[in-house]
Coordinates of C-alpha atoms in Angstrom, one line a residue:
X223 CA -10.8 -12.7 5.6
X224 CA -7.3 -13.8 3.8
X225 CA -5.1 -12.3 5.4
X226 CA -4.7 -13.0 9.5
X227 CA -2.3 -12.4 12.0
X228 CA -2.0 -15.4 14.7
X229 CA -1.6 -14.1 18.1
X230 CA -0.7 -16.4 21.5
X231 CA -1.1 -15.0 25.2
X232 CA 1.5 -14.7 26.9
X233 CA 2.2 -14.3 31.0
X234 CA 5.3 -11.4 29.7
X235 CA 4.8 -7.9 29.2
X236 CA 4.8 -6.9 25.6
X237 CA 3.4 -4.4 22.9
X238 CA 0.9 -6.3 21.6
X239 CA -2.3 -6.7 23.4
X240 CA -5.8 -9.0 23.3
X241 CA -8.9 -6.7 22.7
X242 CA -11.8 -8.6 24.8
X243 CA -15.0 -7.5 24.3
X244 CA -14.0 -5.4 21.0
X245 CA -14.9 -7.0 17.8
X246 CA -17.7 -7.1 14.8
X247 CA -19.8 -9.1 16.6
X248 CA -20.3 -7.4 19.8
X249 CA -21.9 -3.8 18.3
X250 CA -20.7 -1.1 16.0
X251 CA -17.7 0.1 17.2
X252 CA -16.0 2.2 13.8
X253 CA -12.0 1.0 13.3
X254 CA -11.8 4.5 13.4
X255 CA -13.2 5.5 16.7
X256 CA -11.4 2.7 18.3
X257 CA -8.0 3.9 16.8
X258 CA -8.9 7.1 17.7
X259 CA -9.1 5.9 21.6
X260 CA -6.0 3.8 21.6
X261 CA -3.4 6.2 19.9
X262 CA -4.1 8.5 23.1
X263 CA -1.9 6.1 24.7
X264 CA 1.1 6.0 22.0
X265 CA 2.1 5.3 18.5
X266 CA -0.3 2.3 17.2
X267 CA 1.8 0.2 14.9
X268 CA -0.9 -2.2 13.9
X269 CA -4.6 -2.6 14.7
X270 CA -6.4 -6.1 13.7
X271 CA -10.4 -6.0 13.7
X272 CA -11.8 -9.3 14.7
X273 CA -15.3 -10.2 13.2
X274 CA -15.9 -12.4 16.5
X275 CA -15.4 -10.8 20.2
X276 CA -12.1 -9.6 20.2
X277 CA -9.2 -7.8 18.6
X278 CA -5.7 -6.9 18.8
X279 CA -3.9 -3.8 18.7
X280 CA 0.5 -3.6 18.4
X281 CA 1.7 -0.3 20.2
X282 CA 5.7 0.9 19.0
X283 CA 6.6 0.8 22.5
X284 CA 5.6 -1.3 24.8
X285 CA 5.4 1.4 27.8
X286 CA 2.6 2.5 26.2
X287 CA 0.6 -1.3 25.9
X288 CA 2.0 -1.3 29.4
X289 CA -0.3 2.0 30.0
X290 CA -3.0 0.5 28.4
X291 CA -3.0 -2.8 30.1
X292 CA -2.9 -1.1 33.5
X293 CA -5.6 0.8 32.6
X294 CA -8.2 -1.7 31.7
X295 CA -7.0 -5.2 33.5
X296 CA -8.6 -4.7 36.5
X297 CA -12.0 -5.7 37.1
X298 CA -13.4 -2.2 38.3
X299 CA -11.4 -0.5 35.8
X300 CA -13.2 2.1 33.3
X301 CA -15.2 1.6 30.4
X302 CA -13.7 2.1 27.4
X303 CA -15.7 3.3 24.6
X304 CA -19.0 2.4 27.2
X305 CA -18.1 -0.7 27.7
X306 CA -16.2 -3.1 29.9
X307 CA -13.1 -4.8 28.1
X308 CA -10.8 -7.3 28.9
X309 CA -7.0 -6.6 28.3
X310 CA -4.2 -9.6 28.2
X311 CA -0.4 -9.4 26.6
X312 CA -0.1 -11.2 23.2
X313 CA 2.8 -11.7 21.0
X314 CA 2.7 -12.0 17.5
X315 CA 3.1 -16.0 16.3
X316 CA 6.5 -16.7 14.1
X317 CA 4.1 -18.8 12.3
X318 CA 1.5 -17.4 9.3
X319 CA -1.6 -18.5 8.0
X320 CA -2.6 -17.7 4.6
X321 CA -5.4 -19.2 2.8
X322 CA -4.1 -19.9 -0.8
X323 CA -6.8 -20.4 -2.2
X324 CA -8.2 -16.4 -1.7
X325 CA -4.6 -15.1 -1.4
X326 CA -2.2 -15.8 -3.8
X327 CA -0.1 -14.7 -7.0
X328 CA -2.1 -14.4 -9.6
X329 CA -2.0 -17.7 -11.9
X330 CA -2.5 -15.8 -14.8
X331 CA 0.8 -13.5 -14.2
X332 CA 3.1 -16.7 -13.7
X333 CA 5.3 -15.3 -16.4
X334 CA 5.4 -12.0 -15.4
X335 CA 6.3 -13.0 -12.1
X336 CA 9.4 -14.6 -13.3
X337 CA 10.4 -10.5 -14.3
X338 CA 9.4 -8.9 -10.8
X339 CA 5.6 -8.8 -10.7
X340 CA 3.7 -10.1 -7.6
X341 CA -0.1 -9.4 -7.0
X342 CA -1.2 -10.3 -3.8
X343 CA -5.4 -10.8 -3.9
X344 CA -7.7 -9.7 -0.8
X345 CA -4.4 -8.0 1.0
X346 CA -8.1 -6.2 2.5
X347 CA -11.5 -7.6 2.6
X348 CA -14.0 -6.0 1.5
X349 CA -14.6 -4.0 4.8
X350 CA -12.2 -3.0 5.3
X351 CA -10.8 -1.8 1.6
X352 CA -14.4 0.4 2.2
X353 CA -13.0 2.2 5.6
X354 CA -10.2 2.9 4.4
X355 CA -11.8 4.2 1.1
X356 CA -14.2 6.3 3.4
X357 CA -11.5 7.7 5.4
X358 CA -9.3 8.9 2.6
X359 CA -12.7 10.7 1.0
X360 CA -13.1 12.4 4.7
X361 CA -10.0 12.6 6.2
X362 CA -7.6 12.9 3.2
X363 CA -6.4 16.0 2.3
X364 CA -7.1 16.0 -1.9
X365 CA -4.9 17.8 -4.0
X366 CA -6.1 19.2 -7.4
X367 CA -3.3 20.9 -9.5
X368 CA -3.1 17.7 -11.9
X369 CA -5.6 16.1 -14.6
X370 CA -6.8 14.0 -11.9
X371 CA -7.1 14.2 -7.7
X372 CA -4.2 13.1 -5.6
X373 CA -3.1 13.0 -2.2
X374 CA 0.8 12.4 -0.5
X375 CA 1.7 11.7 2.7
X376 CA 5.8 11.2 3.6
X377 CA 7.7 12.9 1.4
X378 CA 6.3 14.8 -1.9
X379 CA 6.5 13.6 -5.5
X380 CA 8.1 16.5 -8.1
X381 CA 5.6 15.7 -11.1
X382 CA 7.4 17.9 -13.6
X383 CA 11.1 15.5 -13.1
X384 CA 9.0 12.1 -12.2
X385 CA 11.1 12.0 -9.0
X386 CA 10.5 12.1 -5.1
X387 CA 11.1 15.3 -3.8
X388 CA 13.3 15.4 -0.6
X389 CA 10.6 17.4 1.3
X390 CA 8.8 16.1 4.2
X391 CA 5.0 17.3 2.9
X392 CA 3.2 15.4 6.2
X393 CA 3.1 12.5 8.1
X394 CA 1.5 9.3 7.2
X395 CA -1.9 8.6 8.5
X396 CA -2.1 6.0 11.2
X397 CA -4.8 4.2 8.9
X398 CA -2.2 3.7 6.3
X399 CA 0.6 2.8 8.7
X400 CA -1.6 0.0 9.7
X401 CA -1.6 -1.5 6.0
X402 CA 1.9 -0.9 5.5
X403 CA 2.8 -3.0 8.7
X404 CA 0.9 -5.7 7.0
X405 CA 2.6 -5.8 3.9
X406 CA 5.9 -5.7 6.3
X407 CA 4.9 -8.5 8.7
X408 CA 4.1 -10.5 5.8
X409 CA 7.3 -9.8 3.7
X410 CA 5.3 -8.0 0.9
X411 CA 7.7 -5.1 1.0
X412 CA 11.0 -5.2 1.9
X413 CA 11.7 -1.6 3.3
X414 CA 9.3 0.6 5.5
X415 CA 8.0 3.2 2.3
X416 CA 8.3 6.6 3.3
X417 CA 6.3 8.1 0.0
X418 CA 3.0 7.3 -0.2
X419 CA 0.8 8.6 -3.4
X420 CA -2.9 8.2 -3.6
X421 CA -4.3 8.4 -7.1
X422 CA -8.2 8.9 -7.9
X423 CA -9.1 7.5 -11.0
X424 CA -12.5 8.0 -12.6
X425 CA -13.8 5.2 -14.9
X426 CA -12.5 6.5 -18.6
X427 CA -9.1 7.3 -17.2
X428 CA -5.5 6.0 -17.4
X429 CA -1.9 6.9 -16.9
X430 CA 1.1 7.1 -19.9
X431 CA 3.6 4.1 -19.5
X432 CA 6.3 5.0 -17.9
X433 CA 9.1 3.7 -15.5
X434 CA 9.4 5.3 -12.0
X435 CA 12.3 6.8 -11.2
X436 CA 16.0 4.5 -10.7
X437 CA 17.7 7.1 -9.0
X438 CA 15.1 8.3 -5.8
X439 CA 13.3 5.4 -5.7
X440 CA 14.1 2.3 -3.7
X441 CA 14.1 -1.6 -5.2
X442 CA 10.7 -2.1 -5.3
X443 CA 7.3 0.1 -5.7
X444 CA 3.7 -1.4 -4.3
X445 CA 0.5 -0.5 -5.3
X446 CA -3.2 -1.1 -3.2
X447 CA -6.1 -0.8 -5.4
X448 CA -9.3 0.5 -3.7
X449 CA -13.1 0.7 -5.3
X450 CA -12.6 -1.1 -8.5
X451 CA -10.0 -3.2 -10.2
X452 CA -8.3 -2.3 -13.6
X453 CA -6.8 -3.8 -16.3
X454 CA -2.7 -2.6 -16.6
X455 CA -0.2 -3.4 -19.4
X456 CA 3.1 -3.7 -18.9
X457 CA 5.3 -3.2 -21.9
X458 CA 9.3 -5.0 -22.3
X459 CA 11.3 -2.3 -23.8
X460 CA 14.0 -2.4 -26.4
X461 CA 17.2 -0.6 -26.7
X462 CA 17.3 0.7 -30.4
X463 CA 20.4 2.7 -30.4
X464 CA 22.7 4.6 -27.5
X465 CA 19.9 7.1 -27.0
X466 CA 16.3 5.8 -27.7
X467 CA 14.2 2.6 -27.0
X468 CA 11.6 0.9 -28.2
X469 CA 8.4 -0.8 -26.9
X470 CA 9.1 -4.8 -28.1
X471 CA 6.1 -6.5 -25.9
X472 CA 2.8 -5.8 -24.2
X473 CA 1.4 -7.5 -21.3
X474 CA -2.3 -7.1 -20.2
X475 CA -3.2 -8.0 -16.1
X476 CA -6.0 -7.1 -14.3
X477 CA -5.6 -5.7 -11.1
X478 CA -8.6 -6.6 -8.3
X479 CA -9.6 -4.5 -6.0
X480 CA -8.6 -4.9 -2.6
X481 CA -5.3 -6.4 -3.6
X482 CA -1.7 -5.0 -3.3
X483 CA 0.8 -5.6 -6.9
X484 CA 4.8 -4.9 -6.2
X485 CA 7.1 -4.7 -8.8
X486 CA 10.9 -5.2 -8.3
X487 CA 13.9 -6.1 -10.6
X488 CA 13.5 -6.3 -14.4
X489 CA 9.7 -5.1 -14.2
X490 CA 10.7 -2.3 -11.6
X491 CA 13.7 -0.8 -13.7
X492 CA 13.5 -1.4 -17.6
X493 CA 10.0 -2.6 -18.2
X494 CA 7.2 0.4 -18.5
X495 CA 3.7 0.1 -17.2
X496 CA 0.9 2.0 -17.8
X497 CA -3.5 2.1 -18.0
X498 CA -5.1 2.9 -20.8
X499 CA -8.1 4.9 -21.1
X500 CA -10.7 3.1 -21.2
X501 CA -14.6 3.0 -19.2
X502 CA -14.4 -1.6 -20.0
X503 CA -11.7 -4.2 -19.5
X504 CA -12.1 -7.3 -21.4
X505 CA -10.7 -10.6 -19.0
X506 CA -11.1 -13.6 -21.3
X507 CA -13.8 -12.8 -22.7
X508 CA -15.8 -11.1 -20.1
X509 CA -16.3 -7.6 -20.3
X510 CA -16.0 -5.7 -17.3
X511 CA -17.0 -2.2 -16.6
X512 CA -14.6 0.6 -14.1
X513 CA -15.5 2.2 -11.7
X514 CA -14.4 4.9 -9.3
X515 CA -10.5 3.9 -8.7
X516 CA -8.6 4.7 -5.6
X517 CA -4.5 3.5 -5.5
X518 CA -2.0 3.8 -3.0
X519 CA 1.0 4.0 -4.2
X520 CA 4.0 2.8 -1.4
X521 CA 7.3 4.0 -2.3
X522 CA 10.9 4.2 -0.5
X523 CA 13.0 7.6 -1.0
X524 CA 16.5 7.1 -1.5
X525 CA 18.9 10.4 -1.7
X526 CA 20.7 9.0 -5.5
X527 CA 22.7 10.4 -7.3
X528 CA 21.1 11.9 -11.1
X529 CA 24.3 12.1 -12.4
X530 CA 25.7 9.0 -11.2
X531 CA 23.0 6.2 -10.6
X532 CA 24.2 3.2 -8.9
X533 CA 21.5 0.7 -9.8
X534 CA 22.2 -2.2 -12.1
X535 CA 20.3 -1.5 -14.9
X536 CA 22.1 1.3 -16.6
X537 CA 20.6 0.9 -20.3
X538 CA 16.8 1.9 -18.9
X539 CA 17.9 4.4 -16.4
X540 CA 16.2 7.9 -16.5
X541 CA 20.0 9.3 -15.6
X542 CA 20.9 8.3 -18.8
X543 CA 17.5 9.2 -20.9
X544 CA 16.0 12.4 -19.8
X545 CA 13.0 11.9 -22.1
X546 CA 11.9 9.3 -19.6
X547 CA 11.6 11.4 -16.7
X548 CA 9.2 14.1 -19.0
X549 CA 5.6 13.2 -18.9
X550 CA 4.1 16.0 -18.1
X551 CA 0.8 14.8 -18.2
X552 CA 0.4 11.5 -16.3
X553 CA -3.2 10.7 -17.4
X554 CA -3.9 9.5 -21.0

């Protein structure tokens, strides 16, 4: 696994807590049945798996690890789940370690980079990219109005403006939470996203290039990909006169599954991005075939102004060019 989160005990009381006697190794225990168990006690802020003998789980508050702790510490304390645990405080180390070498910006996006493009590999291994694949297919609530299936937790997305609507549609899953405190902990995003869109795409499909909105969408936008990877082009655009613009450059990047992309500055506000419709992506050479695509899309709602857009890029601003807020259908 990549990605890991370094815990130390500690003799204080906090909200984060050592799992003994929960991990991979000692049975099958589903993430889900455990999360399940220990969001009785509060609001679970992050939940790590161990493959050995033991886990960790981050509570909001720390009353509640406090609940938990008192609960299973003692040596004739109940079972949890059918079986005997052992609970300890932890606290999060300062210190990170990330193995390069799995993890990393892309090599091959080293340019694009330099424009606001970062694609973080493995952000989930494999098992767990397949929980939380299996959850959303279960537990996700799929919506079917569009060309394709889609799902949004936070607040809603108005399709027909391109924006994010101002209503609350429901709250975001704990399973999702989980990742998002990842991406957090590990500076990935810079804000807690509030709009969360998940996109089904079946091999053969894409999306129209487009630019998400300046004025109700934060600085940056992040994107997990689920089930398959995908190649996406990104496309510098051209201002040809006071009203219009012009594609001048394409850029081609696969995405892997697994992995989490964010774009911020120049590819976030005046570059478009886009998939094309196709069942094969060709990476040097090497054809590979789609599959069955799941994204998450992680965005933060900001209550802007249409009229009067405050961001810094006021030449590629959907304020100023209606046009690029009308794509009615998103899938090409």
């Amino acid at each position: 696994m990549s990605f890991k989160t370094l815990y130390k005990h500690t003799n204080d009381k906090s909200k984060d807590l050592f799992l003994g006697n929960i991990g991979k190794s000692c049975g099958k225990l589903s993430e889900n049945l455990i999360i399940s168990e220990l969001i009785k006690y509060g609001d679970v802020e992050n939940f790590e798996y161990g493959e050995g003998s033991h886990s960790f789980v981050s509570f909001k508050n720390i009353e509640d690890a406090i609940k938990l702790y008192e609960k299973y510490s003692s040596s004739n304390s109940k079972l949890f789940l059918g079986r005997r645990i052992k609970v300890s405080f932890s606290l999060i180390c300062k210190s990170k370690i990330i193995d390069s070498k799995q993890w990393s910006i892309c090599s091959s996006i080293n340019t694009l980079h330099n424009f606001g493009l970062n694609i973080y590999n493995n952000i989930l291994d494999d098992g767990e990219g397949e929980e939380l694949l299996d959850w959303i297919d279960k537990y996700g609530i799929w919506e079917e109005g569009l060309s394709r299936r889609v799902q949004h937790y936070g607040f809603g997305f108005d399709y027909k403006n391109k924006i994010i609507s101002p209503e609350w549609v429901r709250d975001i899953p704990i399973k999702i939470e989980i990742i998002i405190n990842r991406l957090l902990l590990h500076n990935i995003v810079t804000s807690r996203p509030d709009q969360i869109t998940i996109n089904e795409y079946i091999a053969g499909q894409g999306i129209g290039p487009h630019i998400d909105s300046h004025h109700t969408i934060g600085n940056y936008v992040a994107v997990v990909s689920l089930g398959s990877g995908v190649g996406m082009d990104f496309y510098e655009l051209q201002l040809s006169d006071s009203k219009s613009f012009k594609k001048q450059k394409k850029h081609s990047i696969y995405i892997p599954k697994n992995s989490v992309y964010t774009m911020s500055s120049n590819i976030r506000y005046c570059w478009q991005h886009g998939i094309k419709k196709r069942y094969t992506d060709n990476i040097d050479g090497n054809i590979i075939k789609r599959h069955r695509r799941v994204s998450l899309t992680l965005r933060k709602y900001i209550k802007g102004d249409l009229e009067k857009c405050s961001c810094n890029y006021h030449d590629f601003c959907d304020s100023r060019f209606p046009l690029l807020r009308q794509l009615p259908d998103r899938l090409i």
